[in-house]
Coordinates of C-alpha atoms (C1' of nucleotides) in Angstrom, one line a residue:
Chain T
M1 CA -14.4 -18.6 4.8
T2 CA -11.7 -19.1 7.3
D3 CA -14.0 -21.0 9.6
G4 CA -12.0 -24.1 8.8
V5 CA -9.0 -22.5 10.3
V6 CA -10.9 -21.2 13.2
E7 CA -12.4 -24.5 14.2
R8 CA -9.6 -26.6 15.6
S9 CA -6.1 -25.1 15.9
R10 CA -4.1 -23.1 18.3
P11 CA -5.1 -19.4 18.6
R12 CA -1.6 -18.3 17.4
D13 CA -2.0 -20.3 14.2
R14 CA -5.5 -19.1 13.6
I15 CA -4.4 -15.5 14.1
L16 CA -1.4 -15.9 11.8
E17 CA -3.5 -17.6 9.0
T18 CA -6.3 -15.1 9.3
A19 CA -3.9 -12.1 9.3
R20 CA -2.2 -13.5 6.2
D21 CA -5.5 -13.8 4.4
M22 CA -6.8 -10.3 5.5
F23 CA -3.5 -8.6 4.8
H24 CA -3.5 -10.1 1.3
K25 CA -7.1 -9.0 0.6
H26 CA -7.3 -5.6 2.2
G27 CA -3.7 -4.5 2.6
I28 CA -1.7 -4.2 5.8
K29 CA -2.8 -0.7 6.8
G30 CA -6.3 -1.5 5.8
V31 CA -6.7 -4.1 8.5
G32 CA -6.7 -3.5 12.3
V33 CA -5.8 -6.0 14.9
D34 CA -9.3 -6.0 16.3
A35 CA -10.7 -7.2 12.9
I36 CA -8.0 -9.9 12.7
T37 CA -8.7 -11.4 16.1
E38 CA -12.4 -11.2 15.6
A39 CA -12.2 -13.1 12.3
A40 CA -9.8 -15.5 13.9
G41 CA -12.4 -16.3 16.6
T42 CA -10.3 -14.9 19.4
N43 CA -9.5 -11.6 21.0
K44 CA -6.9 -8.9 21.0
M45 CA -5.2 -9.9 24.3
T46 CA -4.4 -13.3 23.0
L47 CA -2.9 -11.8 19.9
Y48 CA -0.6 -9.6 22.0
R49 CA 0.4 -12.6 24.1
H50 CA 1.8 -14.3 21.0
F51 CA 3.0 -11.3 19.1
E52 CA 4.6 -8.3 20.7
S53 CA 3.3 -5.9 18.2
K54 CA 1.4 -5.6 14.9
D55 CA 4.7 -5.1 13.2
E56 CA 6.0 -8.4 14.5
L57 CA 2.7 -10.1 13.3
I58 CA 3.3 -8.6 9.8
V59 CA 6.9 -10.0 9.8
E60 CA 5.7 -13.4 10.8
C61 CA 3.0 -13.3 8.1
L62 CA 5.6 -12.5 5.5
R63 CA 7.9 -15.3 6.8
A64 CA 5.0 -17.7 6.5
N65 CA 4.5 -16.5 2.9
A66 CA 8.2 -17.2 2.3
A67 CA 7.9 -20.7 3.7
K68 CA 4.9 -21.4 1.4
A69 CA 6.9 -20.1 -1.6
G70 CA 9.8 -22.4 -0.6
A71 CA 7.5 -25.3 -0.5
M72 CA 6.4 -24.5 -4.0
W73 CA 10.0 -24.7 -5.3
D74 CA 10.4 -28.0 -3.5
A75 CA 7.3 -29.3 -5.2
F76 CA 8.9 -28.5 -8.6
E77 CA 11.9 -30.6 -7.7
A78 CA 9.7 -33.4 -6.4
E79 CA 7.7 -33.5 -9.6
F80 CA 10.6 -33.3 -12.0
P81 CA 13.6 -34.6 -10.1
G82 CA 16.8 -33.4 -11.7
D83 CA 15.1 -32.1 -14.8
K84 CA 15.7 -28.4 -14.3
L85 CA 14.2 -27.4 -17.6
A86 CA 11.0 -29.1 -16.8
Q87 CA 11.0 -27.4 -13.4
L88 CA 11.5 -24.0 -15.2
H89 CA 8.4 -24.7 -17.3
A90 CA 6.5 -25.8 -14.2
W91 CA 7.4 -22.4 -12.7
V92 CA 6.0 -20.6 -15.7
R93 CA 2.8 -22.5 -15.4
K94 CA 2.5 -21.9 -11.7
A95 CA 3.3 -18.2 -12.1
A96 CA 0.5 -17.9 -14.7
A97 CA -1.9 -19.7 -12.4
M98 CA -1.1 -17.2 -9.7
L99 CA -2.0 -14.3 -12.1
N100 CA -5.5 -15.7 -12.5
A101 CA -5.9 -16.6 -8.8
D102 CA -7.2 -13.2 -7.7
G103 CA -6.8 -9.6 -8.5
R104 CA -4.3 -9.0 -5.8
G105 CA -0.5 -8.8 -6.5
C106 CA 2.4 -10.2 -4.6
D107 CA 2.1 -9.8 -0.8
M108 CA 5.7 -8.9 -0.5
A109 CA 5.5 -6.2 -3.2
N110 CA 2.3 -4.8 -1.7
A111 CA 3.8 -4.7 1.7
A112 CA 6.9 -2.9 0.4
A113 CA 4.5 -0.3 -1.2
E114 CA 2.7 0.2 2.1
L115 CA 5.6 0.1 4.6
T116 CA 7.6 3.0 3.5
E117 CA 9.8 3.5 6.6
P118 CA 13.3 2.5 5.4
D119 CA 14.1 0.7 8.6
H120 CA 10.8 -1.2 9.0
P121 CA 11.5 -4.7 10.2
A122 CA 9.4 -6.1 7.3
R123 CA 11.7 -4.6 4.6
L124 CA 14.5 -6.9 5.6
V125 CA 12.3 -10.0 5.3
I126 CA 11.0 -8.8 2.0
K127 CA 14.4 -8.3 0.5
E128 CA 15.6 -11.7 1.8
L129 CA 12.8 -13.6 0.3
K130 CA 13.0 -11.8 -3.0
E131 CA 16.7 -12.5 -3.2
A132 CA 16.1 -16.1 -2.3
Q133 CA 13.5 -16.5 -5.0
R134 CA 15.9 -14.9 -7.5
E135 CA 18.6 -17.4 -6.6
R136 CA 16.2 -20.3 -7.0
L137 CA 15.2 -19.1 -10.5
V138 CA 18.9 -18.6 -11.5
A139 CA 19.7 -22.1 -10.3
L140 CA 16.9 -23.5 -12.4
C141 CA 18.1 -21.6 -15.5
R142 CA 21.7 -22.6 -15.0
G143 CA 20.7 -26.2 -14.4
A144 CA 18.7 -26.1 -17.6
G145 CA 21.9 -25.4 -19.5
I146 CA 21.2 -21.8 -20.3
G147 CA 24.2 -19.7 -20.9
Q148 CA 23.1 -16.3 -19.6
A149 CA 21.2 -17.9 -16.7
E150 CA 21.2 -14.7 -14.6
L151 CA 19.9 -12.6 -17.4
L152 CA 17.1 -15.0 -18.2
A153 CA 16.2 -15.4 -14.5
D154 CA 16.1 -11.6 -14.0
T155 CA 14.0 -11.1 -17.1
L156 CA 11.5 -13.8 -16.2
S157 CA 11.5 -12.4 -12.7
L158 CA 10.7 -8.9 -13.8
L159 CA 8.1 -10.1 -16.2
F160 CA 6.3 -12.0 -13.5
E161 CA 6.5 -9.2 -11.1
G162 CA 5.2 -6.8 -13.7
A163 CA 2.4 -9.1 -14.6
R164 CA 1.3 -9.3 -11.0
V165 CA 1.0 -5.5 -10.6
S166 CA -0.6 -5.4 -14.0
V167 CA -3.5 -7.5 -12.9
Q168 CA -3.8 -5.3 -9.9
T169 CA -4.1 -2.1 -11.9
V170 CA -5.8 -3.0 -15.2
G171 CA -7.1 -6.4 -14.4
A172 CA -6.5 -9.9 -15.6
E173 CA -7.4 -9.1 -19.2
G174 CA -4.5 -6.7 -19.7
P175 CA -0.9 -7.3 -20.8
S176 CA -0.6 -10.1 -18.3
T177 CA -2.5 -12.4 -20.5
Q178 CA 0.6 -12.7 -22.7
F179 CA 2.8 -13.8 -19.8
V180 CA 3.2 -17.4 -20.7
R181 CA 3.8 -16.6 -24.3
M182 CA 6.5 -14.1 -23.4
A183 CA 8.2 -16.4 -20.9
E184 CA 8.2 -19.5 -23.1
G185 CA 9.5 -17.4 -26.0
L186 CA 12.3 -16.1 -23.8
I187 CA 13.3 -19.5 -22.7
V188 CA 13.4 -20.8 -26.3
S189 CA 15.4 -17.7 -27.3
F190 CA 18.0 -18.1 -24.5
R191 CA 18.3 -21.8 -25.2
G192 CA 19.1 -21.1 -28.8
T193 CA 22.1 -18.9 -27.8
A194 CA 23.3 -21.2 -25.0
A195 CA 26.9 -20.8 -26.1
G196 CA 26.7 -17.0 -25.6
Chain E
M1 CA 12.0 20.6 0.3
T2 CA 8.6 21.7 -1.0
D3 CA 9.1 25.3 0.2
G4 CA 9.5 26.4 -3.4
V5 CA 5.9 25.2 -4.0
V6 CA 4.7 26.7 -0.8
E7 CA 6.0 30.2 -1.5
R8 CA 4.0 31.7 -4.2
S9 CA 1.0 29.8 -5.6
R10 CA -2.6 29.1 -4.9
P11 CA -3.4 27.0 -1.8
R12 CA -5.1 24.5 -4.0
D13 CA -2.1 24.0 -6.2
R14 CA 0.2 23.8 -3.1
I15 CA -2.0 21.2 -1.5
L16 CA -2.2 19.1 -4.7
E17 CA 1.6 19.2 -5.2
T18 CA 2.4 18.5 -1.6
A19 CA -0.1 15.7 -1.5
R20 CA 1.5 14.1 -4.6
D21 CA 4.9 14.3 -3.1
M22 CA 3.9 12.9 0.3
F23 CA 1.7 10.2 -1.1
H24 CA 4.6 9.1 -3.3
K25 CA 7.0 9.0 -0.4
H26 CA 4.9 7.6 2.4
G27 CA 2.0 6.0 0.7
I28 CA -1.6 7.1 0.7
K29 CA -2.7 5.6 4.0
G30 CA 0.5 6.7 5.5
V31 CA -0.3 10.4 5.2
G32 CA -3.1 12.3 6.9
V33 CA -4.8 15.4 5.6
D34 CA -3.4 17.3 8.6
A35 CA 0.2 16.5 7.6
I36 CA -0.5 17.5 4.0
T37 CA -2.0 20.9 4.8
E38 CA 0.7 21.7 7.3
A39 CA 3.5 20.8 4.8
A40 CA 1.7 22.8 2.2
G41 CA 1.7 25.8 4.5
T42 CA -2.1 26.0 4.9
N43 CA -4.8 24.3 6.9
K44 CA -7.4 21.6 6.8
M45 CA -10.4 23.9 6.2
T46 CA -8.8 25.2 3.0
L47 CA -8.2 21.7 1.8
Y48 CA -11.9 20.8 2.3
R49 CA -13.0 24.0 0.5
H50 CA -11.1 22.7 -2.7
F51 CA -11.6 19.0 -2.4
E52 CA -14.7 17.4 -1.0
S53 CA -12.9 14.5 0.6
K54 CA -9.5 12.9 0.9
D55 CA -10.6 10.3 -1.8
E56 CA -11.2 13.1 -4.2
L57 CA -7.8 14.6 -3.4
I58 CA -6.3 11.2 -4.1
V59 CA -8.0 11.0 -7.5
E60 CA -6.8 14.5 -8.4
C61 CA -3.3 13.6 -7.5
L62 CA -3.4 10.5 -9.7
R63 CA -4.9 12.6 -12.5
A64 CA -2.0 15.1 -12.1
N65 CA 0.4 12.2 -12.4
A66 CA -1.4 11.1 -15.6
A67 CA -1.0 14.6 -17.0
K68 CA 2.7 14.6 -16.2
A69 CA 3.1 11.2 -17.9
G70 CA 1.3 12.5 -20.9
A71 CA 3.7 15.4 -21.1
M72 CA 6.5 12.9 -21.1
W73 CA 5.2 11.2 -24.2
D74 CA 4.7 14.5 -25.9
A75 CA 8.3 15.3 -25.2
F76 CA 9.4 12.2 -27.0
E77 CA 7.5 13.3 -30.1
A78 CA 8.9 16.8 -29.8
E79 CA 12.5 15.5 -29.6
F80 CA 12.2 13.0 -32.4
P81 CA 9.4 14.1 -34.6
G82 CA 8.0 11.3 -36.6
D83 CA 10.9 8.9 -35.7
K84 CA 8.9 6.4 -33.7
L85 CA 11.9 4.1 -33.2
A86 CA 14.0 6.8 -31.7
Q87 CA 11.0 7.7 -29.5
L88 CA 10.9 4.1 -28.3
H89 CA 14.5 4.2 -27.4
A90 CA 13.9 7.4 -25.6
W91 CA 11.2 5.8 -23.6
V92 CA 13.6 3.0 -22.6
R93 CA 16.2 5.6 -21.4
K94 CA 13.5 7.6 -19.6
A95 CA 12.2 4.4 -17.9
A96 CA 15.7 3.5 -16.8
A97 CA 16.2 6.9 -15.4
M98 CA 13.0 6.6 -13.3
L99 CA 14.3 3.4 -11.8
N100 CA 17.2 5.2 -10.4
A101 CA 15.3 8.3 -9.3
D102 CA 14.2 7.0 -5.9
G103 CA 13.4 3.7 -4.2
R104 CA 9.7 4.1 -4.7
G105 CA 7.7 2.4 -7.4
C106 CA 4.9 3.6 -9.6
D107 CA 2.4 5.8 -7.8
M108 CA -0.5 4.2 -9.7
A109 CA 0.6 0.7 -8.8
N110 CA 1.3 1.6 -5.2
A111 CA -2.1 3.2 -5.0
A112 CA -3.7 0.1 -6.4
A113 CA -2.0 -2.0 -3.8
E114 CA -3.3 0.2 -1.0
L115 CA -6.8 1.0 -2.1
T116 CA -8.3 -2.4 -2.2
E117 CA -12.0 -1.5 -2.3
P118 CA -13.1 -2.7 -5.8
D119 CA -15.3 0.4 -6.3
H120 CA -12.8 3.0 -5.0
P121 CA -13.0 6.0 -7.3
A122 CA -9.2 5.9 -7.7
R123 CA -9.2 2.5 -9.3
L124 CA -11.0 3.8 -12.4
V125 CA -8.4 6.5 -12.9
I126 CA -5.6 4.0 -12.4
K127 CA -7.0 1.7 -15.0
E128 CA -7.6 4.5 -17.5
L129 CA -4.1 5.8 -17.2
K130 CA -2.4 2.4 -17.5
E131 CA -4.5 1.6 -20.5
A132 CA -3.6 5.0 -22.1
Q133 CA 0.1 4.3 -21.5
R134 CA -0.2 0.9 -23.0
E135 CA -1.8 2.4 -26.2
R136 CA 1.0 5.0 -26.4
L137 CA 3.6 2.3 -26.2
V138 CA 1.8 0.1 -28.8
A139 CA 1.6 3.1 -31.1
L140 CA 5.3 3.6 -30.8
C141 CA 6.1 0.0 -31.5
R142 CA 3.7 -0.1 -34.5
G143 CA 5.1 3.2 -35.8
A144 CA 8.6 1.7 -35.5
G145 CA 7.6 -0.9 -38.0
I146 CA 7.5 -3.8 -35.6
G147 CA 5.2 -6.7 -36.6
Q148 CA 4.1 -7.9 -33.3
A149 CA 3.7 -4.4 -31.9
E150 CA 1.2 -5.3 -29.2
L151 CA 3.3 -8.2 -27.9
L152 CA 6.5 -6.1 -27.7
A153 CA 4.6 -3.2 -26.0
D154 CA 3.1 -5.5 -23.5
T155 CA 6.5 -7.2 -22.8
L156 CA 8.3 -3.9 -22.4
S157 CA 5.4 -2.7 -20.2
L158 CA 5.5 -5.7 -17.9
L159 CA 9.3 -5.5 -17.7
F160 CA 9.2 -1.8 -16.7
E161 CA 6.4 -2.4 -14.2
G162 CA 8.3 -5.3 -12.7
A163 CA 11.5 -3.3 -12.5
R164 CA 9.8 -0.6 -10.6
V165 CA 8.5 -3.0 -7.9
S166 CA 11.9 -4.7 -7.9
V167 CA 13.7 -1.5 -6.8
Q168 CA 11.0 -1.2 -4.1
T169 CA 11.6 -4.6 -2.7
V170 CA 15.3 -5.5 -3.3
G171 CA 16.7 -2.1 -4.2
A172 CA 18.3 -0.6 -7.2
E173 CA 21.1 -3.1 -7.3
G174 CA 18.7 -6.0 -8.1
P175 CA 17.4 -7.4 -11.4
S176 CA 16.3 -4.0 -12.4
T177 CA 19.9 -3.1 -13.3
Q178 CA 19.5 -5.2 -16.4
F179 CA 16.3 -3.4 -17.6
V180 CA 17.9 -1.5 -20.5
R181 CA 19.8 -4.5 -21.7
M182 CA 16.6 -6.6 -21.7
A183 CA 14.5 -3.9 -23.4
E184 CA 17.0 -3.1 -26.1
G185 CA 17.5 -6.8 -26.7
L186 CA 13.8 -7.3 -27.1
I187 CA 13.5 -4.4 -29.5
V188 CA 16.3 -5.8 -31.7
S189 CA 14.8 -9.3 -31.5
F190 CA 11.3 -8.1 -32.5
R191 CA 12.7 -5.9 -35.4
G192 CA 14.5 -9.0 -36.7
T193 CA 11.1 -10.8 -37.1
A194 CA 9.2 -7.8 -38.4
A195 CA 7.5 -10.0 -41.1
G196 CA 6.1 -12.2 -38.3
Chain M
dT1 C1' -9.4 -33.2 42.9
dC2 C1' -6.4 -29.6 42.8
dT3 C1' -3.4 -26.4 40.3
dG4 C1' -1.3 -23.7 36.9
dG5 C1' -1.2 -21.8 32.6
dA6 C1' -3.5 -20.5 28.5
dA7 C1' -7.3 -18.2 26.8
dG8 C1' -11.5 -15.1 27.0
dT9 C1' -13.7 -10.6 28.6
dT10 C1' -14.3 -5.9 29.6
dA11 C1' -12.7 -1.6 30.0
dC12 C1' -9.7 1.7 29.1
dA13 C1' -5.6 4.9 27.7
dG14 C1' -3.7 7.9 24.3
dA15 C1' -3.1 9.0 19.8
dC16 C1' -4.7 9.8 15.3
dC17 C1' -8.1 9.8 11.7
dG18 C1' -11.4 12.4 8.3
dG19 C1' -14.5 16.0 8.4
dT20 C1' -17.2 20.2 10.2
dA21 C1' -18.7 24.7 12.6
dA22 C1' -18.0 29.3 13.8
dC23 C1' -15.5 33.1 13.5
dA24 C1' -11.6 36.5 12.5
dC25 C1' -8.8 38.3 8.9
dC26 C1' -6.9 40.3 4.7
dC27 C1' -6.7 41.7 0.2
dT28 C1' -8.5 43.0 -4.0
dA29 C1' -12.2 44.7 -7.2
dG30 C1' -15.6 47.9 -7.6
Chain D
dC1 C1' -13.9 53.4 1.1
dT2 C1' -16.4 49.4 1.1
dA3 C1' -18.1 44.9 0.2
dG4 C1' -17.2 40.2 -0.4
dG5 C1' -14.7 36.1 -1.3
dG6 C1' -10.7 33.4 -0.2
dT7 C1' -8.1 32.2 3.6
dG8 C1' -6.5 31.3 8.4
dT9 C1' -7.5 29.9 13.2
dT10 C1' -9.4 27.3 16.9
dA11 C1' -12.1 24.0 18.6
dC12 C1' -14.6 20.2 18.2
dC13 C1' -17.2 15.5 16.7
dG14 C1' -17.4 10.6 16.3
dG15 C1' -14.8 7.0 15.0
dT16 C1' -10.7 3.9 14.8
dC17 C1' -6.1 2.7 15.8
dT18 C1' -2.4 0.1 18.7
dG19 C1' -1.6 -1.5 23.0
dT20 C1' -2.5 -2.5 28.2
dA21 C1' -4.7 -3.6 32.9
dA22 C1' -7.3 -6.4 35.7
dC23 C1' -10.1 -10.0 36.1
dT24 C1' -12.6 -14.4 35.0
dT25 C1' -13.0 -18.9 32.8
dC26 C1' -11.6 -23.1 31.1
dC27 C1' -9.0 -27.2 30.6
dA28 C1' -5.3 -30.5 30.9
dG29 C1' -2.1 -32.8 33.7
dA30 C1' -0.4 -34.5 38.2

DNA sequence: TCTGGAAGTTACAGACCGGTAACACCCTAG
DNA sequence: CTAGGGTGTTACCGGTCTGTAACTTCCAGA
């Protein structure tokens, strides 16, 4: 499992990585700090030497997720330099792959569902990342020469978000199976009305 | 607040209604049975006389949500008898209204995010309701004379689901503002290719 | 070799959790 | 009037939660 992480790395990194994994699988309120530290091969005191509270650990985990997502966008640019349309199609493929990865939805969305306090520190991070992802998608659509770039980006964004919660509720054999078809169809449709 | 509910009704009904409200606002794991019974103007013993466990209470709350959703569909049929296309547009309007109701997403989806155990009794109820809703939407699309009824229903379904999590993460001023425009556009587009 | 800081260990505090036992009460149906 | 079921009250159980204190161990760098 996470033994590879446990083996050789700093306790802080092991805790962060283990917490990300366990929060993803079991939810935030479904995992205690004791369970995290034990799975990370360390102990609670060490956790509290590196993170001042569980809430801060949660925030750091979400930030780590954001960083990973950012790397994904960079990979699109690296694979298809300058070709924004190709990058957009790469995003569709990547999104579809995420749907089949496991039955769990987006960590950000799940965290938002669990952390209901309006002033919880995690909510700001969640909003920031989601807005950043939206801007990335808008930039791709605009760069691909699509007229109503914002509308297409928002539509694709909602579709993907919906597909992720769909796999979490009815499973991978539900409406989410049509995601690629929907997304590609929308891109074609929006490209056809580029002058709009 | 819920005082209207507390005033004159059976303890079981008060508990159920109060639990629905509190689960919706604060999440399932964010509310204890003590808080529910206190808000419902009763006590824990009475709760456990009517529900054998918190899990059963959760399931009953979700079933009550399902019943309420069913009533919504019936209202569409009552308002536009036989006119499936009008009912479909009514669904779009109703969905948009839900987005602006409060910052919380779908109770079913949120519950699925929180209750990660694969054999949790609530997961079955969630899946059943989501599938029932999908069938209702497919029936509406088919009845409206749309060729690819399943595809349109799934697309609208994912859009709505995505919009609900979007308001929960970035707020009501995010991509979800475009929901009606997207949905109406899709309906027009699918009607245009009815022969498909 | 010595030292200082990071990490591990054990125990604990205080709160909350879901769930139960025992008992007093009240209100309605007969 | 009386009997009984639904309800309220109090106290409690065992477990888990976040977070802390005090102490020991280890290891790298000077």
